[in-house]
Amino acid sequence: MIPYIAALILILLTIFGVPLFAVILAVAMLGFHYQGVDLSVIAIEIYRIADTPVLLALPLFTFAGYVLSESRTSHRLVRVTKAFIGCMPGGLAIVAFIACAFFTAFTGASGVTIVALGALLYPALTEAGYRDKFSIGLVTSSGSLGLLLPPSLPLILYGIIAQQMNIGESVAINDLFLAGILPALLMVLMLSLWSLWENRRNPIPCEPFSAKEAVSALRESIWEIPLPVFVLGGIYGGFFAVSEAAAVTAMYVMIVEIFVYKEIKISQLPTIMRESMIMVGAVLLILGVALASTNFLIDAEVPMRLFKLIQAHVTDKIVFLILLNILLLILGAILDIFSALVIMIPIILPVAVNYGIDPVHLGIIFLANMQIGYFTPPVGMNLFIASYRFNKSITELYRAAIPFMIVLLAALMIITYWPALSLVLLQK
């Protein structure tokens, strides 16, 4: 009975606008109190998460992403991609998808991508001859591409939560980094193919390939292009662990942007550090109390009771995955991704494992849904950010984003029901 009372309190407090960490903490304290468990267990849980080595990757990758977003990295990224792909029919649309995916992977914030790249891509698309509705829909939906690509912060956060729960197979951050690559590429590919098909009757003139422009763009971006290879090669080459890769990345980005490109002044660093650590602090605070709450849920056998309840009505794994996708799409539209992770993973992961779903595959399914939820009508966050950024009505953005959402939903079905796509690069 107590778990259901706690859930009711959680819902009511959230409706009244109480901060999420306070709500989760209140529920955990109430649950442990009624179970006769000393409340010091909450402090122990917070210490346990603070003692996790891979946790260092969160603030370091976040800081690196904020530094990149404050520089002219977005401009260079668009230029170099356009120089090599822009000459293809519909190449500028593909440029937009690739640039947004890369940028979001490092910044970890969908809204930042729309603000930083939207100012470049939206005018470029309309000037190139793409219809306004198509252009605004593309920029809005592309803002969340890249959440599955390393070193995405949500990937790291999912791995930390799954490791702390210690359910089933161990979930390594390295495995999640590899597992997200092919699903992310599938999404970019399907969006690119649909964009070509959508504009087949409206041929977009493309600029001829220029070797001079390509070399110039490469030379300008020569310090930033190696970043993904640098991170992945360092980790999988055995040169450093994930947390060490984050430290090296942060140092490399600082040196490049401050001393090579000279686009960020040393005097700006305290402000950038402060802004990035505010976000990290909020995530860590929620994460710490959420893991304490997770222990209460496990002690109260909430996941097992939920599994038995679901299994009584849903015996088929395929039907369970359909219902899971629907739930996650709704959550992705109404919650930010970090809140959704810390609240839902402790509940969903044990149930999914009992249905025979690989924890790594579940993480990719979860984040793929969150990626689409960002621009799912009526309350997807990217819709409102794009509406404000481009001075468009929200209903106009609904109509523009829906075709792209349908394409990504098709990709989601492939990712969900073809586990090998996520797991083939893993040694399983």
Short mmCIF file of C-alpha atoms in Angstrom, two decimals, residues 93 96-102 104 109-111 113-115 117-118 121-122 125 132-147 184 187-188 190-192 194-195 367-377 380-387 390 396-409:
data_model
loop_
_atom_site.label_atom_id
_atom_site.label_comp_id
_atom_site.label_asym_id
_atom_site.label_seq_id
_atom_site.Cartn_x
_atom_site.Cartn_y
_atom_site.Cartn_z
CA ALA A 93 19.30 18.69 -46.08
CA ALA A 96 21.74 19.65 -41.72
CA PHE A 97 21.11 16.15 -40.36
CA ILE A 98 24.81 15.30 -40.01
CA ALA A 99 25.78 18.66 -38.51
CA CYS A 100 22.95 18.56 -35.95
CA ALA A 101 23.73 14.96 -34.96
CA PHE A 102 27.41 15.74 -34.40
CA THR A 104 24.04 17.41 -30.22
CA ALA A 109 21.30 19.63 -25.33
CA SER A 110 18.72 19.58 -28.08
CA GLY A 111 17.65 23.19 -27.53
CA THR A 113 21.44 22.74 -31.29
CA ILE A 114 18.32 24.51 -32.55
CA VAL A 115 19.56 27.88 -31.32
CA LEU A 117 22.66 25.71 -35.83
CA GLY A 118 19.14 26.86 -36.65
CA LEU A 121 20.62 26.11 -41.48
CA TYR A 122 17.11 27.53 -41.72
CA LEU A 125 17.71 25.84 -46.67
CA ASP A 132 9.59 26.87 -45.78
CA LYS A 133 7.48 24.15 -44.15
CA PHE A 134 10.08 21.51 -44.98
CA SER A 135 12.97 23.68 -43.76
CA ILE A 136 11.43 24.55 -40.40
CA GLY A 137 10.35 20.94 -39.84
CA LEU A 138 13.84 19.69 -40.65
CA VAL A 139 15.57 22.07 -38.23
CA THR A 140 13.05 21.38 -35.45
CA SER A 141 13.28 17.59 -35.74
CA SER A 142 17.06 17.54 -36.23
CA GLY A 143 17.66 19.34 -32.96
CA SER A 144 17.58 16.08 -31.02
CA LEU A 145 19.56 13.94 -33.48
CA GLY A 146 22.78 12.75 -31.91
CA LEU A 147 21.51 11.67 -28.49
CA ALA A 184 21.81 6.88 -34.97
CA MET A 187 17.90 7.61 -38.32
CA VAL A 188 20.10 10.02 -40.30
CA MET A 190 16.17 7.37 -43.31
CA LEU A 191 15.66 11.12 -42.83
CA SER A 192 18.05 11.82 -45.70
CA TRP A 194 12.90 10.82 -47.16
CA SER A 195 14.17 14.37 -47.75
CA LEU A 367 16.87 7.32 -25.79
CA ALA A 368 15.49 6.86 -29.32
CA ASN A 369 12.03 7.50 -27.89
CA MET A 370 13.23 10.52 -25.93
CA GLN A 371 14.81 11.89 -29.10
CA ILE A 372 11.45 11.77 -30.90
CA GLY A 373 9.56 12.96 -27.81
CA TYR A 374 11.48 16.25 -27.95
CA PHE A 375 9.33 17.35 -30.91
CA THR A 376 6.18 15.25 -30.36
CA PRO A 377 2.99 17.40 -30.36
CA GLY A 380 7.51 18.59 -27.17
CA MET A 381 10.16 21.03 -25.91
CA ASN A 382 11.83 21.56 -29.30
CA LEU A 383 8.54 22.75 -30.78
CA PHE A 384 8.40 25.67 -28.35
CA ILE A 385 12.10 26.48 -28.69
CA ALA A 386 11.80 26.55 -32.49
CA SER A 387 8.59 28.56 -32.27
CA PHE A 390 12.02 31.40 -35.68
CA GLU A 396 2.63 25.59 -37.93
CA LEU A 397 5.48 23.71 -36.30
CA TYR A 398 3.16 20.78 -35.49
CA ARG A 399 2.34 20.38 -39.18
CA ALA A 400 5.97 20.80 -40.23
CA ALA A 401 7.41 18.30 -37.73
CA ILE A 402 4.89 15.44 -38.16
CA PRO A 403 6.36 14.02 -41.46
CA PHE A 404 9.82 13.86 -39.88
CA MET A 405 8.35 12.26 -36.75
CA ILE A 406 6.70 9.54 -38.87
CA VAL A 407 10.06 8.72 -40.51
CA LEU A 408 11.77 8.51 -37.12
CA LEU A 409 8.96 6.36 -35.73
#
